[in-house]
Amino acid sequence: MRKRHKIDIALLLVAVSASGSEAATVVETPDTATTHLTGVTVEGTRDADGMKSSAPVHTLDAGRMLSTGVTDIGDAMRRMPGVNLRDYGGTGGMKTVSVRGLGSQHIGVVYDGVSLGDIQGGQIDLSRYSLDNLSSILLTVGDADDIYMPARAVSSASSVVISSLKSPDMHQPGPEYKVSLRAGSFGMWNPAARFAASNGRNLGMSANADFIHARNDYPFTLFNGEGTSRERRVNSQINSGHAELNGIWKPNAASSLQAKFYWFDNSRHLPGPVIYYNNESNERLRERNVFGQLSYGTRLSSKVSVKGLFKYNWASTHYTDSDGRYPGGFLDQRYTQREEYGSASVLYLPFAGFSASYAADFWHNSLSSNLKSNRRPLRNSFLQCVALKYSVWRLSVVARGLWSIVHDRSEGADGGKTSDRFSPSVGFTVRPLEGEQWRLRASYKNVMRMPTFNELYFDHYGTVNLNPEIAEQFNIGTTWSRRLASWLPEFGLTADLYLNNVKNKIVAMPYNMFVWTMTNLGRVRVLGIDATLNADFRLTSAHHLEVSGNYSYQRAAPRTDPAMHDWMKQLAYTPLNSGAWSLTWKNPWVNLVVHGSGCSARYPSSLNVEGTRIPGYMEVGLTLYRDIRLRHCALELRADMTNLLDKQYEIIARYPMPGRAWALSVAIRH
């Protein structure tokens, strides 16, 4: 007995100092996707929730990412409609996303239930999240139907929700572990390990770590007029490490305390743009990030649930460049940002079919640097959200009101500046025919995007007089799914038509030849269509053929002033057409996946100068994978071939992407 108590106490200490990987939902409510029965756990699929939601929701869980041949988180985002990925090439290269032409600053990223933030640039680099420890990636365009969430989680135009693996299994005591190694082209090595344990009742912990090294010295073809040459990428090496410690304690069936400690360290060489035969670069970037978060939720009664969370985040960026154009021949810039964040929310279920929630969030941001012009800006953000959800007959309606108050100040400024706004959203979905999984949906969302500290205060660039961007999103769509036959048990279609309007668009305007300033002169209108298809063909009991695909059309045009040169031109880096597809053959021997993603031509600026046109592309890949069951564990084997046709293309102008490349991975799981 004493030994058992010692184990319980040790696990409790871990639970208080680390974060649970189930933090996305800390209490089971009617809005969650998981219901716990006695000795049984039943999990609803997110794909089904996406078919029922009033706003577009697209999900890739771990199984789906494997079966469709997803190779990294950037590839996962390309499999979702309406997403434009910015990728500078190579393993671990910076990856940010824009959804439906609104820009990466309008995208919120939620990791295990808590929002991530970057007050300096306003965009999250998704390359730092490895697929090895992820259970799902969810993209919500607008607002999700789940109203029991922090106010900050609904303060962006769209959200990318990243969930880590849900473990350990609280009903099965004993350790769980997974050790993997991935190796590939251009000097890529990626070891990873994960461990989890529980006492079989109410305490659990997990720990995971991974490291990635890559030279990224891949070859590419340089086109210079009528001549071509074969070059190799230089100054593109990366060394990146990441570790997490998670814990969970469930004192009773209605309560849960979860904690997380996160560490990330990334040292990379930054390749410069390829300009004729100048492929040299001496830029270096060191990024470090540490945060800890604690969340607690409980159900007070059958009608009332409450939850709260707290997070502290520290991040630093160190950028250096050796170049004769700088005084002394060297540039050294260091930035440090801190954030303290707290949230409290309550869910009320007065009667069947109706629910209401209230959430209040506050966070404080600060940024310091070693620049002579450092103004040490500070920002305090206070958000309140009231949400209502009502379901009757085959109709469901969700409405929200978000009130935001944001106060900025910096050294040398008198009193600072306060911005406040009420942002409403509403959505509904209806199933016209009983017995048919066919739904119509419509949604509207108004959202405010605050300027980043770079836009406000950056030396010779920012201005403290910027106003927030205001985005309006309109969406109408339909979803349909059905079991058509015994050989076609799953078939689903979605289609959405949308219109986005952005006011007070922040754009860069030239003050003279050398100095640019940020100003609110921009207006942008985006009109588009998103469509998806998923089907599962059962050829025999042991042979399945899975087909999935998505297509997007985006007409994103600046509409600031007819006299301006970018009037009604396509927005920079926004393709008119884009899409992705995969074809999977599951069989008793080795599962085979053929997949592809691509887009039409783009321009690096909204002027759409023909000489700067970036051609479209379609990248095709091949994946083989197999699970081998052993006596006490399982062996996972996988082989990937990306860019199978060795297509030469660019996502960012003058940053060539890798050609044909391979990767092999092996993992042991218990």
XYZ file of C-alpha atoms in Angstrom:
670
model
C 0.000 0.000 0.000
C 2.779 2.430 0.869
C 4.395 1.837 -2.506
C 1.085 2.509 -4.241
C 0.644 5.796 -2.353
C 4.158 6.862 -3.333
C 3.322 6.295 -6.993
C 0.109 8.346 -6.627
C 1.943 11.227 -4.962
C 4.655 11.248 -7.651
C 2.072 11.348 -10.426
C 0.188 14.134 -8.649
C 3.348 16.249 -8.485
C 3.864 15.759 -12.229
C 0.224 16.655 -12.914
C 0.542 19.960 -11.065
C 3.781 20.918 -12.857
C 2.947 19.774 -16.410
C 0.027 20.132 -18.748
C -2.507 17.608 -19.955
C -2.637 16.862 -23.618
C -6.409 16.797 -23.437
C -6.568 20.494 -22.608
C -8.723 21.265 -25.607
C -11.738 20.146 -23.538
C -11.354 19.767 -19.815
C -14.929 18.827 -18.931
C -17.336 16.645 -20.853
C -20.340 18.720 -21.941
C -22.971 18.466 -24.667
C -20.649 20.566 -26.858
C -17.706 18.167 -26.660
C -16.867 15.263 -28.926
C -16.165 12.691 -26.191
C -18.547 10.926 -23.793
C -17.283 8.716 -20.952
C -19.331 5.748 -19.855
C -18.500 3.248 -17.146
C -15.351 1.535 -18.350
C -15.947 2.691 -21.929
C -14.784 5.697 -23.950
C -16.745 6.606 -27.076
C -15.243 9.272 -29.293
C -17.216 11.016 -32.018
C -15.372 11.860 -35.212
C -14.523 15.450 -35.911
C -15.286 14.927 -39.584
C -18.898 14.235 -38.636
C -18.951 17.399 -36.535
C -17.603 19.351 -39.508
C -20.484 18.123 -41.673
C -22.960 19.350 -39.054
C -21.438 22.716 -38.146
C -22.858 26.084 -39.161
C -19.399 27.291 -40.287
C -16.860 25.354 -42.374
C -14.769 22.990 -40.219
C -12.104 20.732 -41.715
C -10.231 18.097 -39.708
C -7.309 15.747 -40.181
C -6.766 13.319 -37.313
C -3.627 11.200 -36.891
C -5.136 8.224 -38.709
C -6.330 10.377 -41.583
C -2.943 12.078 -41.915
C -1.281 8.668 -42.148
C -3.759 7.243 -44.648
C -3.534 10.283 -46.934
C 0.274 10.457 -46.918
C 0.678 13.767 -45.060
C 4.417 14.364 -44.535
C 4.500 17.452 -42.270
C 2.194 20.084 -40.841
C 2.600 22.284 -43.910
C 1.450 19.414 -46.104
C -1.487 18.877 -43.724
C -2.604 22.494 -44.166
C -2.408 22.161 -47.962
C -4.993 19.358 -47.728
C -7.585 21.841 -46.431
C -9.575 24.105 -48.781
C -9.100 27.861 -48.757
C -5.585 27.678 -47.292
C -2.620 29.465 -48.863
C 0.689 28.259 -47.450
C 3.850 30.344 -47.352
C 6.829 27.993 -47.345
C 10.461 29.038 -47.803
C 11.530 25.477 -48.600
C 13.396 22.679 -46.901
C 12.810 20.574 -43.801
C 11.886 22.805 -40.880
C 11.539 25.867 -43.107
C 9.204 28.602 -41.895
C 5.548 27.858 -42.678
C 2.641 30.265 -42.167
C -0.886 30.100 -43.555
C -3.495 32.500 -44.846
C -7.121 31.389 -45.020
C -9.458 32.764 -47.669
C -7.173 35.664 -48.551
C -7.279 37.409 -45.163
C -3.574 37.095 -44.326
C -1.678 35.120 -41.694
C -2.278 37.750 -38.971
C -6.001 36.930 -39.104
C -5.345 33.276 -38.181
C -5.500 32.177 -34.556
C -3.579 29.061 -33.506
C -4.847 27.068 -30.510
C -2.593 24.383 -29.033
C -4.224 21.956 -26.588
C -7.030 24.366 -25.799
C -4.921 27.497 -25.210
C -4.236 30.197 -27.811
C -0.706 30.839 -29.040
C 0.448 34.394 -29.588
C 3.221 36.341 -31.294
C 2.803 40.018 -30.511
C 5.846 40.984 -32.582
C 4.833 39.703 -36.009
C 1.325 38.366 -35.415
C 1.862 35.051 -37.202
C 2.663 31.587 -35.854
C 5.320 29.451 -37.547
C 3.635 26.048 -37.845
C 6.882 24.249 -38.738
C 7.760 23.938 -35.027
C 4.949 21.391 -34.474
C 5.788 17.807 -35.381
C 3.188 15.304 -36.537
C 4.669 12.628 -34.232
C 2.876 14.041 -31.187
C -0.347 15.323 -32.787
C -3.736 13.665 -32.581
C -5.523 16.115 -34.902
C -5.391 19.419 -36.780
C -8.660 21.293 -37.163
C -9.353 24.371 -39.278
C -12.403 26.456 -38.402
C -13.391 29.228 -40.809
C -15.439 31.642 -38.727
C -16.794 30.316 -35.429
C -17.195 26.714 -34.333
C -20.518 25.528 -32.896
C -18.884 24.655 -29.569
C -19.700 27.696 -27.400
C -17.809 26.532 -24.299
C -14.385 28.021 -25.032
C -12.215 31.013 -24.076
C -13.016 34.388 -25.626
C -9.575 34.609 -27.214
C -10.207 31.407 -29.171
C -12.988 33.141 -31.157
C -11.220 36.492 -31.640
C -9.675 35.577 -35.025
C -11.245 35.266 -38.465
C -10.190 31.601 -38.622
C -8.559 29.188 -36.199
C -6.103 26.330 -36.531
C -6.675 24.005 -33.561
C -3.746 21.663 -32.886
C -4.289 18.822 -30.411
C -1.506 16.623 -29.060
C -1.947 12.926 -28.416
C -4.556 12.139 -25.755
C -2.747 9.936 -23.306
C -2.314 8.112 -21.137
C -5.356 5.869 -21.157
C -6.688 6.505 -17.652
C -8.564 3.187 -17.638
C -5.507 1.042 -18.392
C -2.613 1.363 -15.926
C 0.849 0.702 -17.163
C 3.380 2.573 -19.268
C 2.927 3.535 -22.912
C 5.887 4.449 -25.065
C 6.876 5.179 -28.626
C 10.373 5.608 -30.054
C 10.854 6.627 -33.673
C 13.561 7.632 -36.122
C 13.048 9.353 -39.443
C 15.823 9.919 -41.983
C 15.720 11.393 -45.439
C 17.266 13.355 -48.255
C 19.567 16.331 -47.803
C 20.930 15.226 -44.433
C 17.642 15.004 -42.548
C 17.542 13.121 -39.194
C 14.546 13.237 -36.886
C 14.570 11.082 -33.701
C 11.565 11.290 -31.354
C 10.430 9.612 -28.144
C 7.270 9.603 -26.071
C 6.367 8.084 -22.678
C 3.088 8.027 -20.737
C 1.830 6.376 -17.564
C -1.183 6.460 -15.249
C -2.324 4.895 -11.997
C -5.375 3.469 -13.761
C -7.795 5.740 -11.903
C -7.280 9.482 -11.804
C -3.622 10.437 -12.310
C -1.572 10.454 -15.486
C 1.476 11.991 -17.074
C 3.229 12.012 -20.420
C 6.516 13.309 -21.766
C 7.733 13.645 -25.331
C 10.738 15.067 -27.126
C 12.011 15.296 -30.679
C 14.997 16.721 -32.512
C 15.488 17.488 -36.181
C 18.638 18.186 -38.135
C 18.815 18.866 -41.861
C 21.400 20.388 -44.181
C 18.702 21.270 -46.729
C 21.371 21.530 -49.452
C 18.999 20.408 -52.162
C 19.695 21.022 -55.873
C 17.562 23.271 -58.051
C 17.535 24.616 -61.586
C 18.308 28.307 -62.083
C 16.714 29.959 -65.096
C 18.526 33.028 -66.423
C 17.048 34.187 -69.689
C 17.663 31.478 -72.256
C 20.308 29.750 -70.140
C 19.867 27.333 -67.239
C 22.243 25.915 -64.668
C 22.037 23.346 -61.906
C 22.705 24.927 -58.506
C 22.518 23.763 -54.898
C 20.842 25.540 -51.968
C 23.300 26.881 -49.395
C 23.022 28.331 -45.873
C 19.845 26.381 -45.164
C 20.873 24.131 -42.266
C 18.559 23.675 -39.289
C 18.863 22.190 -35.788
C 15.633 22.199 -33.825
C 14.580 20.587 -30.555
C 11.271 20.403 -28.733
C 10.076 18.789 -25.499
C 6.851 18.692 -23.469
C 5.794 17.452 -20.052
C 2.073 16.901 -19.486
C 0.002 15.894 -16.502
C -3.644 15.316 -15.618
C -5.519 14.746 -12.366
C -9.221 13.879 -12.196
C -10.358 14.124 -8.553
C -13.858 13.018 -9.602
C -15.862 12.250 -12.723
C -16.872 15.906 -13.155
C -13.514 17.644 -12.631
C -10.135 17.752 -14.310
C -6.867 19.573 -13.564
C -4.354 19.650 -16.406
C -0.961 21.248 -16.884
C 1.680 21.555 -19.594
C 5.307 22.618 -19.763
C 6.647 23.335 -23.270
C 10.225 23.989 -24.476
C 11.406 24.794 -28.004
C 14.841 25.760 -29.326
C 15.566 26.333 -32.988
C 18.817 27.395 -34.650
C 18.637 27.846 -38.382
C 20.581 29.376 -41.242
C 18.366 31.536 -43.414
C 18.856 31.062 -47.151
C 18.549 34.244 -49.140
C 16.581 34.737 -52.327
C 18.193 33.347 -55.467
C 19.076 36.355 -57.621
C 20.771 35.258 -60.825
C 23.913 33.473 -59.614
C 24.033 35.008 -56.147
C 22.980 32.198 -53.856
C 24.987 33.333 -50.825
C 23.583 34.335 -47.431
C 25.058 34.799 -43.971
C 21.825 35.228 -42.031
C 21.264 33.279 -38.810
C 18.179 32.975 -36.649
C 17.937 31.553 -33.118
C 14.422 31.119 -31.690
C 13.587 29.934 -28.192
C 10.194 29.521 -26.585
C 9.147 28.320 -23.131
C 5.645 28.321 -21.719
C 3.656 26.722 -18.939
C -0.100 26.463 -18.667
C -2.564 25.196 -16.085
C -6.286 24.570 -16.654
C -9.072 23.370 -14.401
C -12.679 22.564 -15.191
C -15.564 21.148 -13.238
C -19.279 20.486 -13.584
C -21.048 22.132 -10.638
C -24.404 20.588 -11.479
C -26.273 19.065 -14.400
C -26.811 22.606 -15.712
C -23.665 24.553 -14.818
C -20.001 23.958 -15.724
C -17.025 26.261 -15.167
C -13.391 26.239 -16.239
C -10.352 28.473 -16.024
C -6.807 28.570 -17.304
C -3.568 30.449 -16.835
C -0.525 30.597 -19.096
C 2.890 32.254 -19.001
C 4.845 32.481 -22.259
C 8.434 33.624 -22.913
C 9.975 33.805 -26.378
C 13.195 35.213 -27.769
C 14.479 35.853 -31.282
C 18.130 36.486 -32.161
C 18.850 37.517 -35.762
C 22.347 38.119 -37.152
C 23.698 38.919 -40.608
C 27.255 39.536 -41.830
C 27.214 42.020 -44.671
C 29.300 45.017 -45.682
C 26.230 47.240 -45.986
C 25.893 47.376 -42.186
C 28.015 49.680 -39.990
C 30.886 47.519 -38.773
C 29.864 44.804 -41.261
C 27.554 42.986 -38.838
C 23.887 43.212 -37.835
C 22.790 41.871 -34.448
C 19.134 42.133 -33.391
C 17.624 40.557 -30.248
C 13.961 40.558 -29.298
C 12.264 39.189 -26.191
C 8.525 38.960 -25.688
C 6.507 37.879 -22.663
C 2.853 37.119 -22.166
C 0.692 36.441 -19.098
C -2.746 35.099 -19.996
C -5.777 34.104 -17.944
C -9.305 33.007 -18.857
C -12.500 32.035 -17.043
C -15.726 30.725 -18.599
C -19.051 29.270 -17.559
C -21.583 27.108 -19.434
C -25.275 27.095 -18.534
C -27.795 24.516 -19.800
C -31.237 25.692 -18.587
C -33.252 23.206 -20.672
C -32.852 20.687 -23.459
C -31.710 22.174 -26.748
C -30.534 25.500 -25.316
C -27.140 26.481 -23.896
C -25.456 29.758 -22.991
C -21.894 30.643 -22.095
C -19.852 33.582 -20.884
C -16.057 33.907 -21.084
C -13.688 36.646 -19.918
C -10.018 36.690 -20.981
C -7.161 39.023 -20.095
C -3.562 38.961 -21.270
C -0.577 41.261 -21.056
C 2.124 41.462 -23.747
C 5.524 43.126 -23.654
C 8.368 43.347 -26.174
C 11.936 44.505 -25.676
C 14.955 44.580 -27.972
C 18.558 45.711 -28.194
C 17.754 48.308 -30.863
C 18.572 51.938 -30.152
C 14.999 52.791 -31.088
C 13.588 50.283 -28.592
C 10.368 51.765 -27.166
C 9.447 48.781 -24.941
C 5.814 48.562 -26.107
C 3.158 47.037 -23.856
C -0.349 45.811 -24.626
C -3.224 44.876 -22.324
C -6.125 42.989 -23.913
C -9.470 42.345 -22.242
C -12.081 40.266 -24.088
C -15.575 39.209 -23.063
C -17.766 36.843 -25.035
C -21.428 35.867 -24.625
C -22.626 32.936 -26.742
C -26.016 31.277 -27.225
C -26.873 28.014 -28.929
C -30.346 26.679 -29.640
C -31.322 23.448 -31.383
C -34.914 22.606 -32.240
C -36.372 20.244 -34.804
C -33.593 19.902 -37.403
C -32.390 23.483 -36.976
C -29.421 24.718 -34.936
C -28.540 28.400 -34.366
C -25.402 29.816 -32.733
C -24.906 33.513 -31.915
C -21.980 35.305 -30.263
C -21.091 38.777 -29.130
C -17.408 39.574 -28.529
C -16.398 42.809 -26.828
C -12.703 43.682 -27.132
C -10.788 46.383 -25.275
C -7.099 46.746 -26.157
C -4.758 49.347 -24.674
C -1.283 50.026 -26.122
C 1.469 52.171 -24.681
C 5.208 52.573 -25.090
C 8.085 54.603 -23.742
C 7.884 58.223 -24.839
C 4.147 58.090 -25.560
C 1.616 60.053 -23.505
C -1.221 57.902 -22.184
C -1.118 55.316 -24.950
C -4.031 54.374 -27.190
C -7.167 52.322 -26.510
C -9.175 50.433 -29.152
C -12.506 48.808 -28.405
C -15.101 47.103 -30.554
C -18.157 44.889 -30.365
C -17.877 42.013 -32.859
C -21.006 39.900 -33.510
C -21.257 36.534 -35.234
C -24.147 34.238 -36.070
C -24.540 30.917 -37.831
C -27.216 28.330 -38.494
C -27.526 24.898 -39.999
C -30.680 23.060 -41.032
C -31.359 19.506 -42.196
C -34.267 19.868 -44.663
C -35.108 16.179 -45.035
C -35.533 13.754 -42.169
C -33.407 10.654 -42.575
C -30.982 12.395 -44.940
C -27.582 13.717 -43.859
C -27.965 16.763 -46.078
C -27.561 20.156 -44.460
C -27.657 23.801 -45.471
C -25.602 26.291 -43.514
C -24.896 30.013 -43.367
C -22.751 32.172 -41.136
C -21.578 35.734 -40.593
C -18.663 36.967 -38.494
C -17.240 40.400 -37.777
C -13.756 40.482 -36.266
C -11.082 43.037 -35.313
C -7.366 42.447 -35.967
C -5.019 44.629 -33.926
C -1.776 45.873 -35.555
C 1.327 43.947 -34.555
C 4.206 45.585 -32.711
C 6.275 45.368 -35.903
C 3.627 47.378 -37.737
C 3.370 49.925 -34.921
C 6.908 50.413 -33.694
C 9.498 48.882 -36.009
C 12.397 51.274 -36.705
C 11.850 53.434 -39.841
C 8.724 51.459 -40.658
C 5.905 51.521 -38.135
C 3.514 54.186 -36.936
C 1.656 54.370 -33.632
C -1.411 55.880 -35.329
C -2.589 52.677 -37.004
C -6.180 51.562 -36.532
C -7.237 47.900 -36.303
C -8.275 46.005 -39.406
C -11.960 45.080 -39.545
C -12.922 41.899 -41.402
C -16.439 40.743 -42.312
C -17.025 37.136 -43.354
C -20.143 35.812 -45.110
C -20.550 32.098 -45.872
C -23.310 29.943 -47.316
C -22.848 26.260 -47.997
C -24.120 22.721 -47.985
C -22.873 19.350 -46.745
C -24.048 15.885 -47.702
C -22.945 12.452 -46.555
C -24.485 9.034 -47.044
C -23.857 5.305 -47.115
C -24.652 4.613 -50.752
C -23.991 0.857 -50.808
C -22.207 -1.892 -48.924
C -19.203 -1.307 -51.179
C -19.418 2.490 -50.659
C -20.178 2.940 -46.949
C -18.783 6.484 -46.721
C -19.361 9.281 -49.186
C -19.323 12.980 -48.319
C -19.409 16.321 -50.123
C -19.141 19.914 -48.900
C -19.404 23.162 -50.863
C -19.222 26.740 -49.578
C -19.526 30.133 -51.234
C -17.995 33.015 -49.287
C -17.418 36.756 -49.358
C -14.851 38.537 -47.176
C -14.479 42.289 -46.808
C -11.520 43.878 -45.023
C -11.598 47.553 -43.995
C -8.655 49.608 -42.727
C -6.306 47.157 -44.390
C -2.779 47.849 -43.162
C -0.490 48.475 -46.133
C 3.055 49.804 -46.604
C 3.312 53.192 -48.323
C 6.601 54.820 -49.473
C 7.632 57.991 -47.627
C 10.760 58.357 -49.743
C 13.176 55.979 -51.505
C 14.394 54.475 -48.248
C 11.636 54.833 -45.662
C 8.242 53.155 -45.805
C 5.431 53.718 -43.329
C 2.393 51.656 -42.425
C -1.007 53.220 -42.963
C -4.714 52.294 -43.036
C -5.446 52.886 -46.708
C -6.412 49.397 -47.725
C -9.649 47.666 -48.594
C -9.769 44.081 -49.821
C -12.658 41.968 -51.109
C -12.346 38.200 -51.431
C -14.933 36.116 -53.282
C -14.436 32.374 -53.384
C -15.641 28.783 -53.427
C -14.407 25.832 -51.353
C -15.360 22.213 -52.066
C -14.328 18.842 -50.609
C -14.980 15.182 -51.438
C -14.330 12.040 -49.370
C -15.201 8.464 -50.313
C -14.354 4.964 -49.045
C -14.725 2.094 -51.490
C -14.787 -1.412 -49.949
C -13.453 -3.559 -52.786
C -13.324 -6.653 -50.565
C -13.264 -7.222 -46.817
C -9.480 -6.733 -46.836
C -9.083 -4.141 -49.589
C -10.239 -0.529 -49.284
C -9.825 2.365 -51.690
C -10.057 5.813 -50.091
C -10.405 8.955 -52.191
C -10.262 12.519 -50.909
C -9.861 15.905 -52.528
C -10.454 19.614 -52.129
C -10.654 22.570 -54.484
C -10.623 26.321 -53.863
C -11.291 29.336 -56.048
C -10.240 32.703 -54.601
C -10.695 36.083 -56.250
C -8.947 38.391 -53.791
C -8.733 41.976 -54.989
C -7.555 45.236 -53.364
C -10.308 47.865 -53.661
C -8.701 50.845 -51.968
C -8.796 53.439 -54.750
C -9.461 53.070 -58.515
C -6.514 55.406 -59.133
C -4.088 53.008 -57.466
C -2.115 50.530 -59.592
C -3.325 47.483 -57.630
C -7.023 48.236 -58.101
C -8.869 44.926 -58.695
C -5.615 43.008 -59.185
C -5.143 39.620 -57.518
C -3.771 39.859 -53.958
C -0.088 38.994 -53.543
C 0.660 35.257 -53.208
C -3.011 34.346 -53.594
C -3.664 31.801 -56.366
C -6.923 31.884 -58.264
C -7.166 28.073 -58.130
C -5.709 25.612 -55.639
C -6.395 22.080 -54.456
C -5.146 18.751 -53.180
C -6.051 15.067 -53.587
C -5.085 11.640 -52.341
C -5.784 8.049 -53.396
C -5.155 5.322 -50.785
C -5.158 1.555 -51.271
C -5.394 -0.285 -47.934
C -4.525 -3.951 -48.117
C -3.094 -6.763 -45.949
C 0.442 -6.286 -47.276
C 1.646 -2.663 -47.637
C -0.702 0.326 -47.755
C -0.101 2.602 -50.738
C -0.922 6.323 -51.038
C -0.575 8.570 -54.075
C -1.235 12.231 -53.323
C -0.797 15.672 -54.816
C -1.273 19.369 -54.105
C -0.826 22.484 -56.167
C -2.108 25.867 -57.259
C -2.274 28.190 -60.233
C 0.049 31.118 -60.925
C 0.576 33.893 -58.365
C 2.283 37.249 -58.118
C 4.646 38.434 -55.342
C 2.865 41.805 -55.139
C -0.615 43.118 -55.762
C 0.629 45.061 -58.794
C 0.550 41.783 -60.797
C 3.531 42.716 -62.993
C 3.792 40.031 -65.667
C 7.571 39.729 -65.405
C 7.261 38.713 -61.743
C 4.633 36.010 -62.291
C 5.261 32.806 -60.270
C 4.114 29.787 -62.327
C 1.621 27.320 -60.924
C 2.575 23.797 -59.935
C 1.290 20.360 -58.955
C 3.475 18.333 -56.605
C 2.879 14.564 -56.547
C 4.039 12.239 -53.769
C 4.028 8.536 -52.890
C 3.751 6.891 -49.454
C 4.067 3.264 -48.318
C 3.302 2.247 -44.738
C 2.723 -0.891 -42.704
C 2.080 -1.830 -39.061
C 3.597 -5.099 -37.865
C 2.108 -6.496 -34.657
C 4.635 -8.154 -32.373
C 4.051 -9.934 -29.057
C 4.170 -6.935 -26.740
C 4.511 -4.004 -29.122
C 3.965 -2.825 -32.676
C 6.449 -1.879 -35.363
C 5.530 1.014 -37.661
C 7.309 1.283 -41.014
C 6.877 4.097 -43.505
C 8.527 5.337 -46.703
C 7.784 8.655 -48.446
C 8.754 10.049 -51.807
C 7.883 13.728 -52.177
C 7.861 15.658 -55.432
C 7.922 12.362 -57.280
C 8.028 14.034 -60.712
C 10.908 16.333 -59.625
C 8.865 19.455 -60.369
C 10.811 22.733 -60.148
C 8.585 25.309 -58.445
C 8.448 28.155 -55.937
C 5.904 29.138 -53.300
C 7.745 32.327 -52.311
C 9.403 34.219 -55.170
C 13.101 33.318 -55.608
C 12.970 30.653 -52.882
C 13.091 27.345 -54.812
C 11.410 24.348 -53.235
C 13.139 20.929 -53.006
C 12.915 18.528 -55.918
C 12.479 14.774 -55.580
C 13.244 13.631 -52.023
C 12.824 10.499 -49.902
C 12.267 9.766 -46.221
C 12.210 6.512 -44.238
C 10.826 6.155 -40.733
C 10.615 3.348 -38.206
C 8.844 3.413 -34.845
C 8.294 0.978 -31.973
C 5.060 1.479 -30.049
C 3.808 -0.163 -26.869
